[in-house]
């Protein structure tokens, strides 16, 4: 749980600057002061000095930030209207959703037939339609706002699991999050009576910044059959972790399905699962060498990862498994078994289309969008940007409250998609046990050359905003 600032007006102001950096900036001549004395008067003077009025954002970065009008406009997903104030709650200390994330809700790249993610989604749909005619129900427009119960408890995520932390998940309030995975809809769909279904949607996770990570991505979840036991497959939580598109599949079997097979329900489901997913891999990548790797997911047992040998290396394609019986029983499927799998669309699309940077999926540049057409999987992307990166370093002492994800949120909030990578390049611990980190930030636009002025301004703003977050922790430590 992140610390709270106990004075409401200061808390709101500090939080606004920390999560809404598009409207907050600081004078480049200001520097962090030493920790204030316990005197309340001196603390207030220190706060006033550290929290100056915010000048307008620089012109160079303005085009890459969400406009006030766009941020205020409500979007509709799955028949649910979502306004900014429903997601970005500046007066709620448990909310950590910035405008940069709200601006992605409702874009639904996976529903655009001429987009690489839409092309890949439709190719996966085509495989299941041909292999299991009329069996799988598809859901690709479910609301991304879910309860913590749906997101964690319903899929057996332990109470102390790191994914529940404010460092990893976007909380709307203490009981509501932006879904971290499309499995969050699994229990509800089971209770509605669905036995075979595919769920695809954008999912949200706070994460690092590089060419393969983005706070939003797209995931596919498949719940195949319910056999008389329970099995669930789950998405892979690695390479792409920001706003993403995820697909999950789920399938349930009853005892009649495996009664004459000579296998128990779990073995029958696992065999069916592997056969189904090997067929999917062949459908997407052609005749490739495959291997299964045993792994662990809290919601499936046994659990597997499917890897293929592609372009000279082993590539992890998806995660899957037989659903834990507890999930099935709690949703009215006693004596059944099921399998489930999940995959991230961005990761596979980057490989299939030779797209080098995950930020490109969000580009409206015609030099990108015009290269792809409905139904044409695997068309190789032709790079159009030759603009060089600009590197800036940031060094600071860290404390126990520091996390790299928070730093990345600050930088992403300031620079948006102009930041290409944030990388730790050095760390040092002195004789007193104090540790400093040095991060190298790479700025690059896919569409134009960046000017020294706008890069320097973004670097100064990111540095000062990070110091403000450190100051926030100081206020809590002294009981302000």
C-alpha positions in Angstrom: 0.0 0.0 0.0 1.5 3.3 -0.9 1.8 6.0 1.8 -0.8 8.7 2.1 -0.3 12.4 2.6 -2.3 13.4 5.6 -3.2 16.9 4.7 -5.9 16.8 2.1 -5.1 19.9 0.1 -1.4 19.0 -0.1 -2.2 15.4 -0.8 -4.4 16.4 -3.7 -1.8 18.8 -5.1 1.1 16.4 -4.9 -1.0 13.6 -6.3 -2.2 15.7 -9.1 1.4 16.5 -10.1 2.4 12.9 -9.6 -0.4 11.3 -11.7 -1.4 14.2 -14.0 2.0 15.5 -15.1 0.6 16.9 -18.4 -0.7 19.9 -16.4 2.1 20.1 -13.8 5.6 21.5 -14.2 8.2 23.0 -12.1 10.8 25.8 -12.5 14.0 24.3 -13.8 16.0 26.4 -11.3 14.3 24.6 -8.3 16.1 21.9 -6.5 15.0 19.5 -3.7 15.6 20.9 -0.3 16.9 18.8 2.7 14.3 17.2 4.9 12.3 19.8 6.8 12.3 20.3 10.6 9.4 19.0 12.7 8.1 22.5 13.1 4.8 22.8 11.3 5.5 26.4 10.2 8.8 25.4 8.7 7.2 22.4 7.0 4.6 24.6 5.4 7.3 27.0 4.2 9.2 24.0 2.8 6.0 22.7 1.1 5.3 26.1 -0.4 8.8 26.3 -1.8 8.7 22.8 -3.2 5.2 23.1 -4.8 5.2 26.2 -7.0 2.5 27.2 -9.4 2.6 25.2 -12.6 3.4 26.9 -15.9 1.8 25.6 -19.1 3.2 22.5 -20.8 5.9 23.1 -23.5 4.8 23.4 -27.0 7.1 20.6 -28.3 5.3 18.0 -26.2 1.8 19.4 -26.3 0.8 17.4 -29.3 1.6 14.1 -27.6 -0.5 14.7 -24.5 -4.2 14.1 -24.0 -6.1 17.4 -24.5 -8.4 18.5 -21.8 -11.4 18.1 -24.1 -10.4 14.5 -25.0 -9.8 13.6 -21.4 -13.2 14.9 -20.3 -15.1 13.1 -23.1 -16.8 9.9 -22.0 -16.1 6.7 -23.9 -18.4 3.7 -24.3 -17.1 0.1 -23.9 -19.5 -2.9 -23.8 -22.5 -0.6 -23.4 -20.9 1.1 -20.4 -20.2 4.8 -20.6 -16.9 5.7 -18.9 -16.1 9.3 -18.1 -12.8 10.6 -16.9 -14.1 11.2 -13.4 -15.0 7.5 -13.2 -11.4 6.5 -13.7 -9.1 9.4 -12.6 -10.2 10.4 -9.1 -7.8 13.1 -7.9 -9.3 13.3 -4.4 -9.1 9.6 -3.8 -5.7 8.6 -2.2 -6.2 5.0 -3.4 -6.5 6.0 -7.1 -3.3 5.9 -9.2 -4.7 6.1 -12.8 -3.2 9.0 -14.8 -4.8 10.7 -17.8 -2.3 9.0 -20.1 -4.0 5.6 -19.2 -7.5 6.9 -19.3 -6.9 8.2 -22.9 -6.3 4.6 -24.1 -9.7 3.3 -22.8 -12.1 2.7 -25.6 -9.6 2.7 -28.5 -9.9 -1.1 -28.9 -7.2 -1.6 -31.4 -8.1 -5.3 -31.6 -11.5 -4.4 -33.2 -9.9 -2.7 -36.2 -9.8 -5.2 -39.0 -6.9 -3.4 -40.8 -4.7 -3.1 -37.7 -2.1 -5.8 -37.0 -3.8 -6.7 -33.7 -7.2 -6.9 -35.4 -5.7 -9.1 -38.2 -4.1 -11.4 -35.6 -7.3 -11.6 -33.6 -9.4 -12.5 -36.6 -6.8 -15.2 -37.6 -7.2 -16.8 -34.2 -11.0 -16.6 -34.5 -10.7 -18.3 -37.9 -8.8 -21.2 -36.4 -11.4 -21.8 -33.6 -14.3 -21.4 -36.0 -12.9 -24.1 -38.3 -11.7 -26.5 -35.6 -14.7 -26.1 -33.3 -17.6 -25.0 -35.5 -20.3 -23.1 -33.6 -18.8 -24.0 -30.2 -16.8 -20.9 -29.0 -18.6 -17.7 -28.0 -16.5 -14.6 -28.6 -16.3 -11.6 -26.3 -14.2 -8.6 -27.4 -16.1 -5.6 -25.9 -16.2 -6.2 -22.2 -15.8 -3.2 -19.8 -12.2 -3.0 -18.5 -13.3 -1.7 -15.1 -13.6 -4.7 -12.7 -13.7 -5.3 -9.0 -10.6 -6.5 -7.1 -12.6 -9.7 -6.5 -13.0 -10.3 -10.2 -9.4 -9.4 -11.0 -7.7 -11.3 -8.1 -9.9 -13.5 -5.9 -11.9 -15.2 -8.6 -8.7 -16.5 -10.2 -7.1 -17.5 -6.9 -4.4 -14.8 -6.8 -3.0 -15.0 -3.2 -3.7 -12.1 -0.9 0.0 -11.2 -0.6 0.8 -11.6 -4.3 2.9 -8.7 -5.8 0.3 -8.2 -8.6 -2.1 -6.7 -6.1 0.2 -3.9 -5.2 -0.2 -0.2 -6.3 3.1 -0.6 -7.9 1.8 -3.1 -10.4 -1.9 -2.4 -10.8 -4.0 0.6 -11.7 -6.5 1.2 -8.9 -9.6 3.3 -9.6 -10.4 3.0 -5.9 -9.7 0.4 -3.2 -12.3 -2.0 -4.6 -12.0 -1.3 -8.4 -9.1 -1.7 -10.9 -8.4 -1.6 -14.6 -8.3 -5.3 -15.4 -4.8 -6.8 -15.4 -5.9 -9.7 -17.5 -9.0 -10.9 -19.3 -9.4 -13.8 -16.9 -11.2 -11.2 -14.7 -14.4 -12.0 -16.7 -14.1 -15.8 -16.5 -16.2 -16.4 -13.3 -19.0 -14.2 -14.6 -19.1 -16.0 -17.9 -19.1 -19.4 -16.3 -22.0 -18.4 -14.0 -23.9 -17.2 -17.1 -23.7 -20.8 -18.4 -20.9 -20.5 -21.0 -18.8 -23.6 -21.5 -16.5 -22.6 -24.4 -15.5 -19.0 -24.9 -12.8 -16.6 -26.1 -12.2 -13.3 -24.4 -10.1 -10.6 -25.9 -9.5 -7.1 -24.6 -7.1 -4.4 -23.6 -5.5 -5.0 -20.2 -3.5 -2.6 -18.0 -0.4 -3.0 -15.9 2.2 -0.6 -14.5 5.5 -1.6 -16.0 8.9 -0.7 -17.2 9.6 1.2 -20.4 11.3 -0.3 -23.4 10.5 -1.5 -27.0 8.5 -4.5 -25.8 6.6 -3.1 -22.7 3.6 -0.8 -22.7 1.2 -0.1 -19.8 -1.7 -1.2 -22.0 -1.8 -4.3 -24.1 -4.2 -6.8 -25.6 -4.8 -10.3 -24.4 -6.7 -13.3 -25.6 -8.3 -15.7 -23.1 -9.8 -19.0 -24.1 -12.0 -21.1 -21.9 -12.5 -24.3 -23.9 -14.5 -27.0 -22.6 -15.8 -27.9 -19.2 -15.0 -31.5 -18.6 -16.0 -32.9 -15.3 -13.1 -31.6 -13.4 -11.8 -28.1 -13.7 -9.2 -26.6 -15.8 -8.2 -23.1 -16.6 -5.5 -21.6 -18.8 -4.1 -18.3 -18.1 -2.3 -15.6 -19.9 1.4 -15.1 -19.9 2.5 -12.3 -17.6 5.8 -11.3 -19.0 7.1 -9.4 -22.0 4.3 -7.0 -22.7 2.9 -5.4 -19.6 1.3 -2.0 -20.0 -1.8 -1.2 -21.9 -2.1 -4.4 -23.9 -4.5 -6.6 -25.7 -4.9 -10.0 -24.2 -6.8 -13.1 -25.4 -7.9 -15.9 -23.2 -9.7 -19.2 -24.1 -11.7 -21.5 -21.8 -13.2 -24.9 -22.4 -15.2 -27.0 -20.0 -15.7 -30.8 -20.1 -18.2 -33.1 -18.4 -17.6 -36.7 -17.4 -19.3 -37.9 -20.5 -16.5 -36.4 -22.6 -13.7 -38.5 -21.1 -15.6 -41.6 -19.9 -14.4 -43.8 -22.7 -11.0 -42.4 -23.2 -9.1 -44.4 -20.6 -7.9 -41.2 -18.9 -9.1 -39.2 -15.9 -10.6 -35.8 -16.4 -7.4 -33.8 -15.8 -5.3 -35.9 -18.2 -8.1 -35.8 -20.8 -8.3 -32.0 -20.6 -4.5 -31.5 -20.7 -4.3 -33.7 -23.8 -7.1 -31.8 -25.6 -5.5 -28.5 -24.6 -2.1 -29.4 -26.0 -3.6 -30.7 -29.3 -5.7 -27.5 -29.7 -2.8 -25.1 -29.0 -0.3 -27.0 -31.2 -2.9 -26.6 -34.0 -3.2 -22.9 -33.2 0.6 -22.4 -33.3 0.8 -24.2 -36.7 -2.1 -22.0 -38.0 -0.2 -18.8 -37.0 3.5 -19.8 -37.7 3.4 -22.7 -40.1 5.3 -26.0 -39.6 7.6 -25.2 -36.7 9.3 -27.2 -33.9 7.4 -27.0 -30.6 8.1 -27.9 -27.0 6.1 -27.8 -23.7 7.5 -26.4 -20.6 6.0 -27.1 -17.1 5.4 -23.9 -15.1 3.2 -22.5 -12.3 0.1 -20.4 -12.4 -2.1 -20.0 -9.3 -5.3 -20.8 -11.2 -4.2 -23.9 -13.2 -2.7 -27.3 -12.3 -0.9 -28.6 -14.2 0.3 -25.5 -16.0 2.3 -25.2 -19.2 4.0 -22.8 -21.5 4.2 -23.5 -25.3 7.4 -22.5 -27.0 8.2 -22.7 -30.8 11.5 -22.6 -32.5 11.2 -19.5 -34.8 13.8 -17.5 -36.6 16.7 -19.3 -34.9 15.4 -19.0 -31.3 12.9 -20.4 -28.9 9.9 -18.1 -28.6 7.3 -18.4 -25.8 3.8 -18.2 -27.4 1.4 -18.6 -24.6 0.6 -19.9 -21.1 -2.1 -22.5 -20.3 -3.2 -25.2 -18.0 -6.0 -27.3 -16.5 -8.2 -25.0 -14.4 -8.1 -25.4 -10.6 -11.1 -27.3 -9.4 -11.9 -24.5 -6.9 -12.7 -22.1 -9.7 -15.2 -24.4 -11.3 -16.9 -25.4 -8.1 -17.3 -21.8 -7.0 -19.1 -21.0 -10.3 -21.5 -23.9 -10.4 -19.4 -26.4 -12.3 -19.0 -29.2 -9.8 -17.5 -32.5 -11.2 -16.4 -30.8 -14.4 -12.9 -30.1 -15.6 -11.7 -27.3 -17.9 -8.6 -25.9 -19.6 -7.7 -22.4 -20.3 -5.0 -20.5 -22.1 -4.0 -16.9 -22.6 -1.7 -14.9 -24.9 -0.7 -11.3 -25.5 -1.5 -10.1 -29.0 1.2 -7.4 -29.2 4.0 -9.8 -28.5 3.0 -12.2 -31.3 2.1 -9.4 -33.7 5.6 -7.9 -33.2 7.1 -11.2 -34.3 4.7 -12.0 -37.2 4.8 -8.5 -38.7 8.4 -7.6 -37.8 7.3 -4.6 -35.8 10.3 -3.4 -33.7 8.6 -1.1 -31.2 5.4 -1.7 -29.2 4.6 2.1 -29.4 3.9 1.7 -33.1 0.7 -0.1 -32.5 -0.8 3.1 -31.1 0.4 5.3 -34.0 -2.1 7.0 -36.4 0.7 7.8 -38.9 -0.4 6.6 -42.3 3.1 5.4 -43.1 2.3 2.7 -40.5 -1.4 2.1 -40.8 -1.4 1.9 -44.6 1.0 -1.1 -44.6 -1.7 -3.5 -43.2 -4.9 -4.9 -44.7 -7.7 -7.0 -43.5 -7.0 -10.8 -43.6 -3.3 -10.4 -44.5 -1.3 -12.0 -41.6 2.5 -11.6 -41.6 3.0 -8.7 -43.9 6.4 -7.4 -43.0 6.5 -3.9 -41.6 8.8 -1.5 -43.5 10.4 1.0 -41.2 9.8 4.6 -42.0 11.5 6.4 -39.1 15.3 7.0 -39.1 15.3 9.6 -36.4 18.0 9.0 -33.8 17.4 8.6 -30.1 18.5 11.2 -27.6 19.9 10.0 -24.2 19.6 11.8 -20.9 20.7 10.5 -17.5 19.1 10.9 -14.1 20.8 10.1 -10.8 19.3 10.2 -7.3 19.4 8.6 -3.9 16.7 6.0 -3.3 14.8 4.9 -0.2 12.6 2.0 0.7 9.6 3.5 -1.0 11.3 3.7 -4.4 10.2 1.5 -7.3 11.2 1.5 -10.9 7.6 1.3 -12.0 6.8 4.6 -10.2 9.7 6.3 -12.0 8.5 5.0 -15.3 5.0 6.3 -14.6 6.5 9.8 -14.0 8.6 9.7 -17.2 5.8 8.3 -19.3 3.4 10.9 -17.9 5.7 13.7 -18.9 7.0 12.4 -22.3 4.2 10.1 -23.4 5.2 7.9 -26.3 8.3 10.0 -26.9 10.1 8.0 -24.3 11.6 4.8 -25.8 13.4 3.3 -22.8 14.2 3.9 -19.1 17.2 1.7 -18.1 19.2 1.4 -14.9 22.9 1.8 -15.9 24.6 2.2 -12.5 24.0 1.8 -8.8 26.1 2.7 -5.8 25.9 2.1 -2.1 28.1 4.2 0.2 29.6 3.4 3.6 26.5 4.7 5.4 24.3 2.3 3.5 22.7 4.9 1.2 22.1 3.7 -2.4 22.0 5.8 -5.5 20.7 4.8 -8.9 21.5 6.3 -12.3 18.9 5.8 -15.1 19.4 6.5 -18.8 16.3 7.7 -20.6 16.1 7.4 -24.3 13.8 9.8 -26.1 12.8 9.2 -29.7 9.8 10.0 -32.0 8.8 7.6 -34.7 7.5 10.5 -36.8 9.9 13.5 -36.5 13.2 14.8 -35.0 12.9 16.1 -31.5 14.5 19.4 -30.6 17.0 19.9 -27.8 14.7 22.4 -26.2 11.7 20.0 -25.8 13.9 17.0 -24.7 15.7 19.1 -22.1 12.3 20.4 -20.8 10.9 16.9 -20.5 14.0 15.8 -18.7 13.8 18.7 -16.2 10.1 18.1 -15.6 10.6 14.4 -15.1 13.5 14.9 -12.7 11.6 17.5 -10.6 8.4 15.5 -10.6 10.3 12.5 -9.3 11.8 14.7 -6.5 8.3 15.7 -5.6 7.3 12.1 -5.1 10.3 11.6 -2.9 9.2 14.7 -0.9 5.7 13.2 -0.6 7.3 10.2 1.2 9.2 12.7 3.5 6.0 14.3 4.5 4.6 11.0 5.6 7.7 10.0 7.5 7.5 13.2 9.6 3.8 12.8 10.1 2.7 15.8 8.1 
